[in-house]
Amino acid sequence: MKIVGKTKILGIIGHPVAHSLSPLMHNAAIEALGLDFVYVPFPVEPESLSAAVHGLRALGVRGFNVTIPHKSVVMPLLDKISPEAELCGAVNTVSNENGLLVGYNTDGTGLLKSLRDDLGFKPGGSVVLILGAGGAARGALASLCNAGVSRIIVANRTRERGEALVETFRDRFGKVSFHLSSLETGRLEENLKAADLLVNTTSVGMNGTSFDGLNLASMASHAKVYDMVYSPAETPLLADARRNGLACANGIGMLAAQGEAAFSIWTGVESPPGLMKDRVLAEIVA
Ligand code: NAP
């Protein structure tokens, strides 16, 4: 990679950001396509967010990803927000359009692509059980509702947060039926039976943590399980799905697909198919 005077800068802001796999994915695509771009990590502490965003604009950075903890708080600092990001209440991609900062959310697009490519899942008319009600859950709901699911059940540890999420989406998507469930063992049973797809949008599973007493044995044999967590590659939830003979996938496909969508927004060209995912897999296995 040769950096010259005209090289365009892309990056990611977050805190921490050192663990991010995005620089690897994007620089692999830049290199493969021979584009005059470079993607760099920018660690940004919460109290420096506003200064950092103004700085990125002033420096003419072409675009940047936004990760934890800035995905929602960055929104008022931007000039325009896409309808999908507005609905999610979170931005993960910012494009600098000649000084105008436009916020997008590509997580939902990434989830749908991964569900299709990794699990062959078709959302139309399906029943989806979502574990969690944070930013990732909002992205999942927005994309699944737009893709035509018929019923969504949200199960969250903090009931009020689950309620707030369901209320927002119920107002917006009249054709989808929304339900709230407890995460507690036993209470989830009927919803597990009814679900065509279970999506874990919580951070449970990271570093091998698991949901207390959650057992997938009652899920229908055609049902699929998706875990947005990808480290470890096989979370306890996915191990349980496999034991029960259910098709399942971790969040690597989503990570790569949200990156591909951001890359197209910034560069106007598509990342070579499969390249970002292969690059991440190589890194995780290494
Ligand atoms: P967030 O807004 O902080 O929400 C966290 C969610 O996890 C909340 O629903 C929270 O429940 C729940 N939770 C946390 N600890 C829990 C526990 N011990 N038991 C039960 N529930 C628990 O975070 P986020 O942005 O939604 O991200 C959530 C996860 O999705 C992260 O692991 C992130 O890495 C992953 N993610 C992956 C991708 C991908 O591309 N694969 C993309 C986006 C996010 P409460 O409301 O009760 O606190």
Short mmCIF file of C-alpha atoms and ligand atoms in Angstrom, two decimals:
data_model
loop_
_atom_site.label_atom_id
_atom_site.label_comp_id
_atom_site.label_asym_id
_atom_site.label_seq_id
_atom_site.Cartn_x
_atom_site.Cartn_y
_atom_site.Cartn_z
CA MET A 1 0.00 0.00 0.00
CA LYS A 2 1.49 3.36 -1.07
CA ILE A 3 0.27 6.48 0.78
CA VAL A 4 0.62 9.62 -1.34
CA GLY A 5 -0.70 13.19 -1.22
CA LYS A 6 -4.09 12.26 -2.73
CA THR A 7 -4.72 9.16 -0.60
CA LYS A 8 -8.18 9.24 0.98
CA ILE A 9 -8.54 8.40 4.65
CA LEU A 10 -11.12 6.06 6.16
CA GLY A 11 -11.21 4.93 9.78
CA ILE A 12 -13.04 3.83 12.87
CA ILE A 13 -13.75 5.73 16.09
CA GLY A 14 -14.46 3.85 19.33
CA HIS A 15 -13.23 3.27 22.84
CA PRO A 16 -11.52 0.88 22.94
CA VAL A 17 -10.76 0.32 19.29
CA ALA A 18 -7.54 -1.70 19.40
CA HIS A 19 -9.45 -5.01 19.15
CA SER A 20 -11.39 -3.95 16.04
CA LEU A 21 -11.13 -6.19 12.99
CA SER A 22 -12.41 -3.44 10.68
CA PRO A 23 -8.95 -2.08 9.71
CA LEU A 24 -7.94 -5.55 8.52
CA MET A 25 -11.13 -6.08 6.53
CA HIS A 26 -11.16 -2.69 4.84
CA ASN A 27 -7.45 -2.53 4.06
CA ALA A 28 -7.66 -6.02 2.53
CA ALA A 29 -10.43 -4.80 0.20
CA ILE A 30 -8.56 -1.56 -0.60
CA GLU A 31 -5.44 -3.53 -1.48
CA ALA A 32 -7.30 -6.13 -3.54
CA LEU A 33 -8.96 -3.40 -5.62
CA GLY A 34 -5.85 -1.18 -5.82
CA LEU A 35 -7.76 1.85 -4.48
CA ASP A 36 -6.02 4.97 -3.22
CA PHE A 37 -7.51 4.75 0.29
CA VAL A 38 -6.23 3.76 3.72
CA TYR A 39 -8.29 2.73 6.78
CA VAL A 40 -6.96 3.56 10.26
CA PRO A 41 -8.12 3.08 13.88
CA PHE A 42 -8.84 6.25 15.92
CA PRO A 43 -9.24 5.60 19.67
CA VAL A 44 -11.62 8.33 20.89
CA GLU A 45 -12.53 8.76 24.57
CA PRO A 46 -16.18 9.69 25.23
CA GLU A 47 -15.32 13.24 26.36
CA SER A 48 -13.37 13.82 23.12
CA LEU A 49 -16.08 12.66 20.72
CA SER A 50 -17.27 16.09 19.62
CA ALA A 51 -13.72 17.38 19.05
CA ALA A 52 -12.84 14.18 17.18
CA VAL A 53 -15.84 14.40 14.82
CA HIS A 54 -15.15 18.09 14.07
CA GLY A 55 -11.51 17.16 13.50
CA LEU A 56 -12.36 14.33 11.11
CA ARG A 57 -14.54 16.73 9.12
CA ALA A 58 -11.84 19.41 9.10
CA LEU A 59 -9.23 16.91 7.98
CA GLY A 60 -11.41 15.81 5.07
CA VAL A 61 -11.53 12.18 6.16
CA ARG A 62 -13.71 10.44 3.53
CA GLY A 63 -15.63 8.31 6.01
CA PHE A 64 -15.48 6.43 9.27
CA ASN A 65 -17.10 3.65 11.22
CA VAL A 66 -18.45 4.29 14.69
CA THR A 67 -18.36 1.67 17.40
CA ILE A 68 -19.03 1.31 21.14
CA PRO A 69 -19.65 3.63 23.01
CA HIS A 70 -20.29 6.31 20.38
CA LYS A 71 -22.99 4.80 18.11
CA SER A 72 -25.90 6.83 19.53
CA VAL A 73 -24.16 9.88 20.98
CA VAL A 74 -22.51 10.66 17.65
CA MET A 75 -25.89 11.31 15.98
CA PRO A 76 -26.44 14.97 17.04
CA LEU A 77 -22.93 15.78 15.77
CA LEU A 78 -23.81 14.76 12.19
CA ASP A 79 -25.55 16.80 9.47
CA LYS A 80 -27.89 14.11 8.14
CA ILE A 81 -29.06 10.69 9.31
CA SER A 82 -30.41 7.94 7.03
CA PRO A 83 -33.96 6.71 7.79
CA GLU A 84 -32.64 3.29 8.85
CA ALA A 85 -30.10 4.79 11.28
CA GLU A 86 -32.83 7.06 12.65
CA LEU A 87 -35.01 4.03 13.30
CA CYS A 88 -32.12 2.15 14.95
CA GLY A 89 -31.19 5.18 17.05
CA ALA A 90 -27.59 4.40 16.16
CA VAL A 91 -25.01 5.14 13.46
CA ASN A 92 -22.16 2.77 12.58
CA THR A 93 -21.01 4.43 9.35
CA VAL A 94 -20.40 8.09 8.53
CA SER A 95 -19.76 9.37 5.03
CA ASN A 96 -18.18 12.78 4.48
CA GLU A 97 -19.99 14.21 1.44
CA ASN A 98 -17.92 17.33 0.69
CA GLY A 99 -18.02 18.46 4.30
CA LEU A 100 -21.54 17.17 5.04
CA LEU A 101 -21.41 14.26 7.49
CA VAL A 102 -24.10 11.67 6.73
CA GLY A 103 -24.79 8.87 9.23
CA TYR A 104 -25.88 5.37 8.20
CA ASN A 105 -26.49 2.10 9.97
CA THR A 106 -25.28 -0.93 7.98
CA ASP A 107 -25.63 -3.48 10.83
CA GLY A 108 -29.17 -4.47 9.79
CA THR A 109 -28.18 -4.94 6.14
CA GLY A 110 -25.23 -7.00 7.38
CA LEU A 111 -27.46 -9.20 9.51
CA LEU A 112 -29.90 -9.89 6.67
CA LYS A 113 -27.09 -10.77 4.26
CA SER A 114 -25.49 -13.10 6.78
CA LEU A 115 -28.85 -14.76 7.60
CA ARG A 116 -29.34 -15.37 3.88
CA ASP A 117 -25.79 -16.46 3.00
CA ASP A 118 -24.90 -18.40 6.16
CA LEU A 119 -28.27 -19.91 7.09
CA GLY A 120 -30.42 -19.67 3.93
CA PHE A 121 -33.00 -17.83 6.08
CA LYS A 122 -35.92 -16.11 4.31
CA PRO A 123 -37.53 -13.52 6.64
CA GLY A 124 -40.91 -13.25 4.82
CA GLY A 125 -43.78 -14.34 7.15
CA SER A 126 -41.47 -15.73 9.83
CA VAL A 127 -41.54 -15.63 13.64
CA VAL A 128 -38.31 -14.27 15.17
CA LEU A 129 -37.25 -14.38 18.80
CA ILE A 130 -34.74 -11.65 19.66
CA LEU A 131 -32.64 -11.88 22.83
CA GLY A 132 -31.65 -8.36 23.92
CA ALA A 133 -32.96 -4.83 23.45
CA GLY A 134 -29.82 -2.71 22.97
CA GLY A 135 -28.42 -1.04 19.86
CA ALA A 136 -27.80 -4.31 18.02
CA ALA A 137 -31.38 -5.44 18.71
CA ARG A 138 -32.74 -2.19 17.24
CA GLY A 139 -30.73 -2.76 14.05
CA ALA A 140 -31.99 -6.34 13.86
CA LEU A 141 -35.63 -5.29 14.37
CA ALA A 142 -35.41 -2.52 11.77
CA SER A 143 -34.02 -4.81 9.08
CA LEU A 144 -36.23 -7.82 9.90
CA CYS A 145 -39.41 -5.69 9.98
CA ASN A 146 -38.50 -4.09 6.66
CA ALA A 147 -37.84 -7.59 5.27
CA GLY A 148 -41.40 -8.75 6.07
CA VAL A 149 -41.30 -10.92 9.22
CA SER A 150 -44.77 -11.51 10.66
CA ARG A 151 -44.02 -11.70 14.38
CA ILE A 152 -41.21 -10.53 16.65
CA ILE A 153 -40.76 -11.57 20.26
CA VAL A 154 -38.27 -9.57 22.33
CA ALA A 155 -36.76 -11.09 25.49
CA ASN A 156 -34.52 -8.78 27.48
CA ARG A 157 -32.96 -8.92 30.95
CA THR A 158 -34.25 -5.42 31.79
CA ARG A 159 -37.97 -5.53 31.04
CA GLU A 160 -38.42 -1.73 30.66
CA ARG A 161 -35.81 -1.58 27.93
CA GLY A 162 -37.57 -4.41 26.07
CA GLU A 163 -40.91 -2.61 26.46
CA ALA A 164 -39.51 0.64 25.09
CA LEU A 165 -38.10 -1.17 22.06
CA VAL A 166 -41.36 -2.97 21.31
CA GLU A 167 -43.38 0.26 21.67
CA THR A 168 -41.17 2.14 19.20
CA PHE A 169 -41.40 -0.58 16.58
CA ARG A 170 -45.10 -1.33 17.11
CA ASP A 171 -45.91 2.29 16.24
CA ARG A 172 -43.80 2.07 13.12
CA PHE A 173 -44.62 -1.37 11.70
CA GLY A 174 -48.37 -1.95 11.89
CA LYS A 175 -48.24 -5.24 9.95
CA VAL A 176 -45.79 -6.94 12.33
CA SER A 177 -47.07 -8.40 15.61
CA PHE A 178 -44.79 -7.64 18.56
CA HIS A 179 -44.56 -9.47 21.89
CA LEU A 180 -42.44 -9.13 24.98
CA SER A 181 -41.11 -12.15 26.84
CA SER A 182 -39.08 -12.72 29.95
CA LEU A 183 -35.58 -14.14 29.57
CA GLU A 184 -36.21 -16.38 32.56
CA THR A 185 -36.11 -20.14 32.12
CA GLY A 186 -39.58 -21.59 31.64
CA ARG A 187 -41.14 -18.28 30.53
CA LEU A 188 -39.26 -18.47 27.23
CA GLU A 189 -40.34 -22.04 26.41
CA GLU A 190 -43.49 -21.25 24.35
CA ASN A 191 -41.65 -18.59 22.40
CA LEU A 192 -38.76 -20.92 21.64
CA LYS A 193 -41.29 -23.44 20.26
CA ALA A 194 -42.91 -20.82 18.03
CA ALA A 195 -39.73 -19.26 16.62
CA ASP A 196 -38.40 -19.88 13.11
CA LEU A 197 -35.30 -17.91 14.04
CA LEU A 198 -33.57 -17.03 17.31
CA VAL A 199 -31.12 -14.09 17.24
CA ASN A 200 -28.86 -13.30 20.18
CA THR A 201 -28.15 -9.56 20.07
CA THR A 202 -26.79 -9.38 23.65
CA SER A 203 -23.15 -9.53 24.64
CA VAL A 204 -23.80 -12.83 26.42
CA GLY A 205 -21.55 -15.45 24.83
CA MET A 206 -18.46 -13.25 24.72
CA ASN A 207 -15.59 -15.00 26.43
CA GLY A 208 -17.72 -18.13 26.81
CA THR A 209 -20.43 -16.62 29.06
CA SER A 210 -23.91 -18.15 28.76
CA PHE A 211 -27.59 -17.53 29.54
CA ASP A 212 -28.67 -19.17 32.80
CA GLY A 213 -30.77 -22.25 32.08
CA LEU A 214 -31.50 -21.41 28.42
CA ASN A 215 -32.11 -24.66 26.56
CA LEU A 216 -32.96 -24.84 22.85
CA ALA A 217 -34.37 -28.41 22.95
CA SER A 218 -37.94 -27.17 22.43
CA MET A 219 -37.19 -25.29 19.20
CA ALA A 220 -38.71 -26.70 15.98
CA SER A 221 -36.30 -28.81 13.93
CA HIS A 222 -36.41 -26.31 11.01
CA ALA A 223 -35.58 -23.36 13.31
CA LYS A 224 -32.28 -21.50 12.95
CA VAL A 225 -30.07 -19.82 15.54
CA TYR A 226 -27.93 -16.74 14.95
CA ASP A 227 -25.47 -15.35 17.49
CA MET A 228 -24.13 -11.84 16.77
CA VAL A 229 -21.21 -12.67 19.06
CA TYR A 230 -18.25 -14.18 17.17
CA SER A 231 -15.58 -14.50 19.84
CA PRO A 232 -15.40 -17.37 20.68
CA ALA A 233 -16.47 -18.68 17.27
CA GLU A 234 -18.70 -21.25 18.96
CA THR A 235 -20.56 -19.62 21.85
CA PRO A 236 -22.40 -21.80 24.40
CA LEU A 237 -25.66 -20.82 22.60
CA LEU A 238 -24.34 -22.10 19.27
CA ALA A 239 -23.00 -25.26 20.91
CA ASP A 240 -26.49 -25.88 22.29
CA ALA A 241 -28.03 -25.27 18.84
CA ARG A 242 -25.61 -27.76 17.29
CA ARG A 243 -26.38 -30.37 20.00
CA ASN A 244 -30.05 -29.99 19.11
CA GLY A 245 -29.40 -30.37 15.39
CA LEU A 246 -30.36 -26.76 14.57
CA ALA A 247 -28.74 -24.77 11.76
CA CYS A 248 -26.72 -21.96 13.32
CA ALA A 249 -24.12 -19.26 12.62
CA ASN A 250 -22.05 -16.73 14.53
CA GLY A 251 -21.74 -12.98 13.84
CA ILE A 252 -18.69 -13.06 11.58
CA GLY A 253 -20.83 -12.98 8.44
CA MET A 254 -22.68 -9.93 9.81
CA LEU A 255 -19.44 -8.18 10.73
CA ALA A 256 -18.10 -8.68 7.21
CA ALA A 257 -21.39 -7.73 5.52
CA GLN A 258 -21.83 -4.48 7.50
CA GLY A 259 -18.25 -3.66 6.49
CA GLU A 260 -18.96 -4.39 2.81
CA ALA A 261 -21.98 -2.07 2.92
CA ALA A 262 -19.93 0.75 4.51
CA PHE A 263 -17.11 0.23 1.99
CA SER A 264 -19.52 0.69 -0.96
CA ILE A 265 -20.91 3.90 0.57
CA TRP A 266 -17.41 5.42 0.84
CA THR A 267 -15.69 4.13 -2.28
CA GLY A 268 -18.60 3.60 -4.69
CA VAL A 269 -17.32 0.09 -5.48
CA GLU A 270 -18.04 -3.29 -3.95
CA SER A 271 -15.52 -5.20 -1.90
CA PRO A 272 -14.63 -8.50 -3.65
CA PRO A 273 -17.24 -11.09 -2.53
CA GLY A 274 -16.13 -13.10 0.51
CA LEU A 275 -12.83 -11.24 0.94
CA MET A 276 -13.67 -9.38 4.16
CA LYS A 277 -15.08 -12.51 5.78
CA ASP A 278 -12.06 -14.61 4.76
CA ARG A 279 -9.70 -11.96 6.14
CA VAL A 280 -11.49 -11.92 9.51
CA LEU A 281 -11.63 -15.72 9.67
CA ALA A 282 -7.90 -15.93 8.94
CA GLU A 283 -7.20 -13.49 11.77
CA ILE A 284 -9.42 -15.26 14.29
CA VAL A 285 -7.97 -18.68 13.48
CA ALA A 286 -4.37 -17.37 13.49
P1 NAP B 1 -25.82 -2.64 24.13
O1 NAP B 1 -26.62 -1.59 23.45
O2 NAP B 1 -24.97 -2.31 25.29
O3 NAP B 1 -26.89 -3.79 24.59
C1 NAP B 1 -26.46 -4.92 25.31
C2 NAP B 1 -27.61 -5.92 25.44
O4 NAP B 1 -27.09 -7.10 26.07
C3 NAP B 1 -28.77 -5.43 26.30
O5 NAP B 1 -29.98 -5.97 25.82
C4 NAP B 1 -28.41 -6.02 27.69
O6 NAP B 1 -29.53 -6.21 28.53
C5 NAP B 1 -27.87 -7.38 27.26
N1 NAP B 1 -27.01 -7.99 28.26
C6 NAP B 1 -25.76 -7.61 28.63
N2 NAP B 1 -25.29 -8.44 29.59
C7 NAP B 1 -26.28 -9.35 29.84
C8 NAP B 1 -26.39 -10.47 30.71
N3 NAP B 1 -25.39 -10.82 31.52
N4 NAP B 1 -27.53 -11.21 30.66
C9 NAP B 1 -28.55 -10.87 29.84
N5 NAP B 1 -28.49 -9.82 28.97
C10 NAP B 1 -27.37 -9.08 28.98
O7 NAP B 1 -24.85 -3.40 23.10
P2 NAP B 1 -25.11 -3.65 21.53
O8 NAP B 1 -24.50 -2.54 20.74
O9 NAP B 1 -26.54 -3.96 21.34
O10 NAP B 1 -24.20 -4.94 21.25
C11 NAP B 1 -24.57 -6.20 21.78
C12 NAP B 1 -23.67 -7.30 21.21
O11 NAP B 1 -23.85 -7.41 19.80
C13 NAP B 1 -22.17 -7.05 21.45
O12 NAP B 1 -21.59 -8.27 21.86
C14 NAP B 1 -21.66 -6.67 20.07
O13 NAP B 1 -20.30 -7.03 19.87
C15 NAP B 1 -22.58 -7.51 19.18
N6 NAP B 1 -22.66 -6.93 17.83
C16 NAP B 1 -22.15 -7.69 16.81
C17 NAP B 1 -22.19 -7.19 15.52
C18 NAP B 1 -21.64 -8.03 14.39
O14 NAP B 1 -21.36 -7.46 13.32
N7 NAP B 1 -21.50 -9.32 14.55
C19 NAP B 1 -22.74 -5.92 15.26
C20 NAP B 1 -23.27 -5.18 16.33
C21 NAP B 1 -23.21 -5.70 17.61
P3 NAP B 1 -30.01 -5.05 29.53
O15 NAP B 1 -30.89 -4.14 28.73
O16 NAP B 1 -30.72 -5.79 30.60
O17 NAP B 1 -28.76 -4.36 30.03
#
